[in-house]
Amino acid sequence: ILGLTPGGELQRLVDRNRAMRDVPRGGLLLSEILAHRLDVRAGDSVTVEVLEGKRPVRRMLVASVSEDIIGTGATMSLTALNAMLGEGSTLSGAYLRVDPVREAALYRTLKATPAIGGVVVRESVVRGFEDTITESFMISITLMVLFACVIAAGIVYNGARVALSERGRELASLRVLGFSRQEVTRLLLGEQALLTLLGIPAGFLSGYGLAWLIVYRFESELFRLPLVVRESTYVYTVGVVATAALLSALAIRHRIHRLDLIAVLKTRE
C-alpha cells in the first residue's frame, strides 16, 4: 500500500484515459486489475494484514477503483496509512524537484548520508523504460506495418487482375462494338474504385478490433497499454490503399489497352 499526500504534484495518479485521480482521504484506491483479482468494487471492504512491526489487521473501505496502466497496487492517504500502522509521521521515501544547477551537489550529499538507502533518478528510469519498449516493440511493429502495406497492395492489385481476367472478353467485345479505350477502362476501374471505397470503412473497424485484441493480450501485472488510435493512422491507411489502387489502376489500364480484339471477333458463340 502506497501512502501519498493528497494534492501532491510530484507523484500523480493517472488513469488509462490520462485523467488525474485524487488520493482518497479515507479508504483505499485500488488499481483495476487488483480490484478484479480481489473481486471487489468501490464501496466494498477488504481485510489488510500488515506483515511486519505490530502486524495489525484492519478492515479498509475501497473508496474507488482506478483504471491505471502501471502496477497492481493500492493507494491511500499518508496520514491514514501512518495511523493504521501506528508509526506516527513516518516516511519511507520522498519525491524531490531538483534544480539542475545543484543536482550534482545534492546527489553527493544524499550518497554520503547513511540514513538514505538509495536514490532513483526519474529521467534514468524513464529512459530505460523507453529503451526497453523501443527494443521489444518497435521491431515487431515495423514488421507488422510493412506486411500490412504489402498485403493491402496485393489485395487491391489481385482484385483488379481477377476482375480483368473474368471480364476481359466482355471488355474486348465492347471495344469491338465501338467503345473507346478510355470508356472501357473507366467501366472496369470505376467498379474497382467503388469496391475499394466501400472496403475502407470495413478495414477501419476490423483494424481497430485487431488493435484492441493485441493491446488486451499484452496486458500484464507490470503495465497495461492504453489503446490510442490517432487520426494520422487513418490518414496513413487511406494513403497506402489509395497508392496501391492508383498503381494497380495504371497496370490494369495498360493491360486493357492491349486486349486482343481479333481473338474476340474469331470466337464462335
mmCIF file of C-alpha atoms in Angstrom:
data_model
loop_
_atom_site.group_PDB
_atom_site.id
_atom_site.type_symbol
_atom_site.label_atom_id
_atom_site.label_comp_id
_atom_site.label_asym_id
_atom_site.label_seq_id
_atom_site.Cartn_x
_atom_site.Cartn_y
_atom_site.Cartn_z
ATOM 1 C CA ILE A 1 0.000 0.000 0.000
ATOM 2 C CA LEU A 2 1.408 3.355 -1.050
ATOM 3 C CA GLY A 3 0.689 6.339 1.162
ATOM 4 C CA LEU A 4 0.573 9.716 -0.584
ATOM 5 C CA THR A 5 -0.265 13.234 0.473
ATOM 6 C CA PRO A 6 -3.500 14.459 -1.181
ATOM 7 C CA GLY A 7 -2.821 17.281 -3.619
ATOM 8 C CA GLY A 8 0.779 16.274 -4.292
ATOM 9 C CA GLU A 9 2.325 17.313 -7.608
ATOM 10 C CA LEU A 10 5.425 15.120 -7.991
ATOM 11 C CA GLN A 11 3.641 11.765 -7.692
ATOM 12 C CA ARG A 12 0.337 11.886 -9.510
ATOM 13 C CA LEU A 13 -2.201 9.164 -10.066
ATOM 14 C CA VAL A 14 -3.158 8.977 -13.740
ATOM 15 C CA ASP A 15 -5.686 6.524 -15.160
ATOM 16 C CA ARG A 16 -5.838 4.935 -18.604
ATOM 17 C CA ASN A 17 -7.665 7.973 -20.003
ATOM 18 C CA ARG A 18 -4.896 10.321 -18.772
ATOM 19 C CA ALA A 19 -7.241 11.771 -16.164
ATOM 20 C CA MET A 20 -5.889 12.785 -12.757
ATOM 21 C CA ARG A 21 -7.139 10.802 -9.762
ATOM 22 C CA ASP A 22 -7.191 12.254 -6.255
ATOM 23 C CA VAL A 23 -5.851 10.339 -3.281
ATOM 24 C CA PRO A 24 -8.877 9.405 -1.137
ATOM 25 C CA ARG A 25 -8.749 10.896 2.345
ATOM 26 C CA GLY A 26 -10.491 7.816 3.691
ATOM 27 C CA GLY A 27 -10.207 4.301 2.324
ATOM 28 C CA LEU A 28 -8.198 2.696 -0.449
ATOM 29 C CA LEU A 29 -7.768 3.498 -4.116
ATOM 30 C CA LEU A 30 -7.231 0.145 -5.864
ATOM 31 C CA SER A 31 -5.926 -0.471 -9.340
ATOM 32 C CA GLU A 32 -8.491 -2.043 -11.646
ATOM 33 C CA ILE A 33 -6.579 -5.304 -12.073
ATOM 34 C CA LEU A 34 -6.115 -5.688 -8.292
ATOM 35 C CA ALA A 35 -9.803 -4.973 -7.665
ATOM 36 C CA HIS A 36 -10.681 -7.583 -10.286
ATOM 37 C CA ARG A 37 -8.472 -10.199 -8.636
ATOM 38 C CA LEU A 38 -9.898 -9.450 -5.199
ATOM 39 C CA ASP A 39 -13.414 -9.375 -6.687
ATOM 40 C CA VAL A 40 -14.242 -6.049 -5.025
ATOM 41 C CA ARG A 41 -15.564 -2.716 -6.214
ATOM 42 C CA ALA A 42 -15.950 0.787 -4.806
ATOM 43 C CA GLY A 43 -17.899 0.643 -1.539
ATOM 44 C CA ASP A 44 -16.731 -2.857 -0.551
ATOM 45 C CA SER A 45 -14.369 -3.632 2.322
ATOM 46 C CA VAL A 46 -11.122 -5.603 2.321
ATOM 47 C CA THR A 47 -9.003 -7.033 5.116
ATOM 48 C CA VAL A 48 -5.486 -5.589 5.293
ATOM 49 C CA GLU A 49 -2.853 -7.615 7.153
ATOM 50 C CA VAL A 50 0.461 -5.929 7.918
ATOM 51 C CA LEU A 51 3.298 -8.480 7.868
ATOM 52 C CA GLU A 52 5.847 -6.505 9.897
ATOM 53 C CA GLY A 53 6.041 -4.445 13.072
ATOM 54 C CA LYS A 54 2.974 -4.854 15.279
ATOM 55 C CA ARG A 55 1.223 -6.819 12.475
ATOM 56 C CA PRO A 56 -2.132 -5.053 12.776
ATOM 57 C CA VAL A 57 -5.163 -6.376 10.890
ATOM 58 C CA ARG A 58 -7.673 -3.790 9.686
ATOM 59 C CA ARG A 59 -10.841 -3.662 7.638
ATOM 60 C CA MET A 60 -10.450 -0.972 4.980
ATOM 61 C CA LEU A 61 -13.047 0.610 2.729
ATOM 62 C CA VAL A 62 -12.438 0.554 -1.022
ATOM 63 C CA ALA A 63 -13.060 4.216 -1.794
ATOM 64 C CA SER A 64 -12.585 3.953 -5.562
ATOM 65 C CA VAL A 65 -11.055 1.905 -8.358
ATOM 66 C CA SER A 66 -8.660 3.395 -10.902
ATOM 67 C CA GLU A 67 -8.030 2.119 -14.439
ATOM 68 C CA ASP A 68 -4.319 2.749 -14.146
ATOM 69 C CA ILE A 69 -1.717 1.486 -16.593
ATOM 70 C CA ILE A 70 1.197 0.547 -14.319
ATOM 71 C CA GLY A 71 1.361 -1.869 -11.412
ATOM 72 C CA THR A 72 -1.256 -3.581 -9.267
ATOM 73 C CA GLY A 73 -1.014 -1.525 -6.093
ATOM 74 C CA ALA A 74 -3.287 0.218 -3.649
ATOM 75 C CA THR A 75 -3.029 3.858 -2.594
ATOM 76 C CA MET A 76 -4.338 5.722 0.419
ATOM 77 C CA SER A 77 -3.730 8.926 2.337
ATOM 78 C CA LEU A 78 -0.323 9.058 4.026
ATOM 79 C CA THR A 79 -1.888 10.287 7.266
ATOM 80 C CA ALA A 80 -4.414 7.438 7.287
ATOM 81 C CA LEU A 81 -1.699 4.878 6.498
ATOM 82 C CA ASN A 82 0.520 6.084 9.350
ATOM 83 C CA ALA A 83 -2.465 6.000 11.696
ATOM 84 C CA MET A 84 -3.267 2.416 10.668
ATOM 85 C CA LEU A 85 0.330 1.314 11.218
ATOM 86 C CA GLY A 86 0.644 3.295 14.456
ATOM 87 C CA GLU A 87 4.014 4.664 13.404
ATOM 88 C CA GLY A 88 3.366 8.390 13.631
ATOM 89 C CA SER A 89 4.757 10.693 10.945
ATOM 90 C CA THR A 90 6.956 8.134 9.199
ATOM 91 C CA LEU A 91 8.233 8.287 5.639
ATOM 92 C CA SER A 92 9.895 5.590 3.562
ATOM 93 C CA GLY A 93 10.726 7.878 0.648
ATOM 94 C CA ALA A 94 10.294 11.322 -0.848
ATOM 95 C CA TYR A 95 9.961 12.840 -4.321
ATOM 96 C CA LEU A 96 12.126 15.893 -4.957
ATOM 97 C CA ARG A 97 12.151 18.538 -7.668
ATOM 98 C CA VAL A 98 15.823 19.396 -8.102
ATOM 99 C CA ASP A 99 17.408 22.495 -9.584
ATOM 100 C CA PRO A 100 19.681 21.241 -12.404
ATOM 101 C CA VAL A 101 22.419 23.612 -11.227
ATOM 102 C CA ARG A 102 22.570 21.956 -7.794
ATOM 103 C CA GLU A 103 21.791 18.431 -8.938
ATOM 104 C CA ALA A 104 25.350 17.061 -8.710
ATOM 105 C CA ALA A 105 25.961 18.550 -5.255
ATOM 106 C CA LEU A 106 22.663 17.163 -3.967
ATOM 107 C CA TYR A 107 23.457 13.668 -5.231
ATOM 108 C CA ARG A 108 26.842 13.764 -3.480
ATOM 109 C CA THR A 109 25.168 14.787 -0.231
ATOM 110 C CA LEU A 110 22.497 12.102 -0.497
ATOM 111 C CA LYS A 111 25.100 9.450 -1.304
ATOM 112 C CA ALA A 112 27.099 10.417 1.787
ATOM 113 C CA THR A 113 24.056 10.251 4.087
ATOM 114 C CA PRO A 114 23.893 6.798 5.803
ATOM 115 C CA ALA A 115 20.170 7.054 6.572
ATOM 116 C CA ILE A 116 19.304 7.206 2.859
ATOM 117 C CA GLY A 117 19.194 3.740 1.326
ATOM 118 C CA GLY A 118 19.123 4.764 -2.317
ATOM 119 C CA VAL A 119 18.377 7.438 -4.880
ATOM 120 C CA VAL A 120 16.397 6.892 -8.075
ATOM 121 C CA VAL A 121 16.627 9.442 -10.888
ATOM 122 C CA ARG A 122 13.361 9.718 -12.781
ATOM 123 C CA GLU A 123 14.997 10.580 -16.093
ATOM 124 C CA SER A 124 17.110 7.414 -15.957
ATOM 125 C CA VAL A 125 14.094 5.246 -15.178
ATOM 126 C CA VAL A 126 12.046 6.775 -17.985
ATOM 127 C CA ARG A 127 14.939 6.481 -20.437
ATOM 128 C CA GLY A 128 15.480 2.831 -19.540
ATOM 129 C CA PHE A 129 11.783 2.073 -19.896
ATOM 130 C CA GLU A 130 11.602 3.785 -23.266
ATOM 131 C CA ASP A 131 14.686 1.914 -24.488
ATOM 132 C CA THR A 132 13.136 -1.387 -23.428
ATOM 133 C CA ILE A 133 9.844 -0.588 -25.127
ATOM 134 C CA THR A 134 11.629 0.554 -28.282
ATOM 135 C CA GLU A 135 13.760 -2.573 -28.457
ATOM 136 C CA SER A 136 10.935 -5.028 -27.790
ATOM 137 C CA PHE A 137 8.073 -3.398 -29.658
ATOM 138 C CA MET A 138 9.323 -1.184 -32.464
ATOM 139 C CA ILE A 139 10.901 -4.004 -34.467
ATOM 140 C CA SER A 140 7.756 -6.114 -34.379
ATOM 141 C CA ILE A 141 5.519 -3.101 -35.024
ATOM 142 C CA THR A 142 7.614 -2.050 -38.031
ATOM 143 C CA LEU A 143 7.464 -5.555 -39.497
ATOM 144 C CA MET A 144 3.705 -5.734 -38.990
ATOM 145 C CA VAL A 145 3.186 -2.361 -40.674
ATOM 146 C CA LEU A 146 5.335 -3.385 -43.655
ATOM 147 C CA PHE A 147 3.488 -6.678 -44.035
ATOM 148 C CA ALA A 148 0.163 -4.846 -43.765
ATOM 149 C CA CYS A 149 1.174 -2.451 -46.556
ATOM 150 C CA VAL A 150 2.286 -5.319 -48.806
ATOM 151 C CA ILE A 151 -0.908 -7.279 -48.135
ATOM 152 C CA ALA A 152 -3.096 -4.222 -48.788
ATOM 153 C CA ALA A 153 -1.344 -3.535 -52.091
ATOM 154 C CA GLY A 154 -1.555 -7.205 -53.075
ATOM 155 C CA ILE A 155 -5.272 -7.438 -52.333
ATOM 156 C CA VAL A 156 -6.101 -4.335 -54.361
ATOM 157 C CA TYR A 157 -3.957 -5.384 -57.328
ATOM 158 C CA ASN A 158 -5.113 -9.014 -57.357
ATOM 159 C CA GLY A 159 -8.736 -7.926 -57.108
ATOM 160 C CA ALA A 160 -8.306 -5.773 -60.197
ATOM 161 C CA ARG A 161 -6.487 -8.564 -62.068
ATOM 162 C CA VAL A 162 -9.211 -11.096 -61.254
ATOM 163 C CA ALA A 163 -11.878 -8.676 -62.451
ATOM 164 C CA LEU A 164 -9.967 -8.140 -65.702
ATOM 165 C CA SER A 165 -9.498 -11.890 -66.225
ATOM 166 C CA GLU A 166 -13.195 -12.570 -65.677
ATOM 167 C CA ARG A 167 -14.393 -9.767 -67.922
ATOM 168 C CA GLY A 168 -11.574 -9.493 -70.429
ATOM 169 C CA ARG A 169 -13.659 -10.995 -73.252
ATOM 170 C CA GLU A 170 -16.627 -8.761 -72.414
ATOM 171 C CA LEU A 171 -14.455 -5.669 -72.376
ATOM 172 C CA ALA A 172 -12.907 -6.634 -75.703
ATOM 173 C CA SER A 173 -16.407 -7.137 -77.121
ATOM 174 C CA LEU A 174 -17.301 -3.614 -76.027
ATOM 175 C CA ARG A 175 -14.234 -2.352 -77.832
ATOM 176 C CA VAL A 176 -15.376 -4.157 -80.989
ATOM 177 C CA LEU A 177 -18.818 -2.579 -80.626
ATOM 178 C CA GLY A 178 -17.300 0.894 -80.682
ATOM 179 C CA PHE A 179 -16.410 1.757 -77.082
ATOM 180 C CA SER A 180 -13.165 3.666 -76.728
ATOM 181 C CA ARG A 181 -10.258 2.526 -74.592
ATOM 182 C CA GLN A 182 -10.973 5.245 -72.044
ATOM 183 C CA GLU A 183 -14.625 4.223 -71.722
ATOM 184 C CA VAL A 184 -13.781 0.559 -71.229
ATOM 185 C CA THR A 185 -11.072 1.467 -68.720
ATOM 186 C CA ARG A 186 -13.439 3.701 -66.737
ATOM 187 C CA LEU A 187 -16.031 0.930 -66.702
ATOM 188 C CA LEU A 188 -13.718 -1.596 -65.029
ATOM 189 C CA LEU A 189 -11.671 0.737 -62.858
ATOM 190 C CA GLY A 190 -14.759 2.611 -61.691
ATOM 191 C CA GLU A 191 -16.152 -0.617 -60.298
ATOM 192 C CA GLN A 192 -12.854 -1.385 -58.569
ATOM 193 C CA ALA A 193 -12.700 2.129 -57.113
ATOM 194 C CA LEU A 194 -16.205 1.733 -55.679
ATOM 195 C CA LEU A 195 -15.294 -1.600 -54.074
ATOM 196 C CA THR A 196 -12.135 -0.071 -52.615
ATOM 197 C CA LEU A 197 -14.044 2.869 -51.123
ATOM 198 C CA LEU A 198 -16.609 0.529 -49.585
ATOM 199 C CA GLY A 199 -13.845 -1.646 -48.148
ATOM 200 C CA ILE A 200 -12.012 1.170 -46.354
ATOM 201 C CA PRO A 201 -14.603 1.671 -43.531
ATOM 202 C CA ALA A 202 -14.785 -2.090 -43.023
ATOM 203 C CA GLY A 203 -10.995 -2.140 -42.814
ATOM 204 C CA PHE A 204 -11.071 0.614 -40.191
ATOM 205 C CA LEU A 205 -13.454 -1.399 -38.000
ATOM 206 C CA SER A 206 -11.571 -4.672 -38.346
ATOM 207 C CA GLY A 207 -8.223 -2.940 -37.799
ATOM 208 C CA TYR A 208 -9.464 -1.235 -34.639
ATOM 209 C CA GLY A 209 -10.784 -4.544 -33.351
ATOM 210 C CA LEU A 210 -7.461 -6.271 -34.057
ATOM 211 C CA ALA A 211 -5.542 -3.461 -32.328
ATOM 212 C CA TRP A 212 -7.808 -3.779 -29.278
ATOM 213 C CA LEU A 213 -7.198 -7.540 -29.194
ATOM 214 C CA ILE A 214 -3.417 -7.073 -29.357
ATOM 215 C CA VAL A 215 -3.486 -4.483 -26.555
ATOM 216 C CA TYR A 216 -5.699 -6.748 -24.459
ATOM 217 C CA ARG A 217 -3.343 -9.700 -24.917
ATOM 218 C CA PHE A 218 -0.336 -7.567 -23.881
ATOM 219 C CA GLU A 219 -1.865 -6.652 -20.512
ATOM 220 C CA SER A 220 0.120 -7.869 -17.507
ATOM 221 C CA GLU A 221 0.688 -7.055 -13.859
ATOM 222 C CA LEU A 222 3.617 -4.824 -14.779
ATOM 223 C CA PHE A 223 1.801 -2.484 -17.171
ATOM 224 C CA ARG A 224 -1.269 -2.126 -19.383
ATOM 225 C CA LEU A 225 -1.058 -0.448 -22.772
ATOM 226 C CA PRO A 226 -3.841 2.042 -23.493
ATOM 227 C CA LEU A 227 -5.366 1.811 -26.953
ATOM 228 C CA VAL A 228 -4.696 5.140 -28.683
ATOM 229 C CA VAL A 229 -5.504 5.450 -32.389
ATOM 230 C CA ARG A 230 -4.580 8.825 -33.842
ATOM 231 C CA GLU A 231 -6.287 10.438 -36.807
ATOM 232 C CA SER A 232 -2.977 10.292 -38.664
ATOM 233 C CA THR A 233 -3.204 6.488 -38.522
ATOM 234 C CA TYR A 234 -6.407 6.526 -40.559
ATOM 235 C CA VAL A 235 -4.916 9.059 -42.973
ATOM 236 C CA TYR A 236 -1.827 6.877 -43.434
ATOM 237 C CA THR A 237 -4.022 3.821 -44.054
ATOM 238 C CA VAL A 238 -6.080 5.612 -46.684
ATOM 239 C CA GLY A 239 -2.867 6.837 -48.302
ATOM 240 C CA VAL A 240 -1.459 3.305 -48.566
ATOM 241 C CA VAL A 241 -4.685 1.931 -50.054
ATOM 242 C CA ALA A 242 -5.040 4.879 -52.440
ATOM 243 C CA THR A 243 -1.438 4.495 -53.626
ATOM 244 C CA ALA A 244 -1.926 0.761 -54.172
ATOM 245 C CA ALA A 245 -5.179 1.407 -56.028
ATOM 246 C CA LEU A 246 -3.539 4.039 -58.256
ATOM 247 C CA LEU A 247 -0.595 1.809 -59.181
ATOM 248 C CA SER A 248 -2.941 -1.115 -59.790
ATOM 249 C CA ALA A 249 -5.130 1.068 -61.997
ATOM 250 C CA LEU A 250 -2.134 2.062 -64.118
ATOM 251 C CA ALA A 251 -1.111 -1.583 -64.551
ATOM 252 C CA ILE A 252 -4.663 -2.723 -65.374
ATOM 253 C CA ARG A 253 -5.126 0.209 -67.755
ATOM 254 C CA HIS A 254 -2.053 -0.945 -69.672
ATOM 255 C CA ARG A 255 -3.460 -4.488 -69.892
ATOM 256 C CA ILE A 256 -6.876 -3.217 -71.054
ATOM 257 C CA HIS A 257 -5.264 -1.263 -73.868
ATOM 258 C CA ARG A 258 -3.587 -4.485 -75.030
ATOM 259 C CA LEU A 259 -6.772 -6.579 -75.234
ATOM 260 C CA ASP A 260 -6.807 -8.948 -78.230
ATOM 261 C CA LEU A 261 -9.788 -7.746 -80.293
ATOM 262 C CA ILE A 262 -9.097 -10.153 -83.165
ATOM 263 C CA ALA A 263 -9.491 -13.164 -80.867
ATOM 264 C CA VAL A 264 -12.911 -11.873 -79.821
ATOM 265 C CA LEU A 265 -14.019 -11.480 -83.448
ATOM 266 C CA LYS A 266 -12.984 -15.074 -84.176
ATOM 267 C CA THR A 267 -14.869 -16.511 -81.192
ATOM 268 C CA ARG A 268 -17.884 -18.637 -82.076
ATOM 269 C CA GLU A 269 -20.857 -18.260 -79.753
#
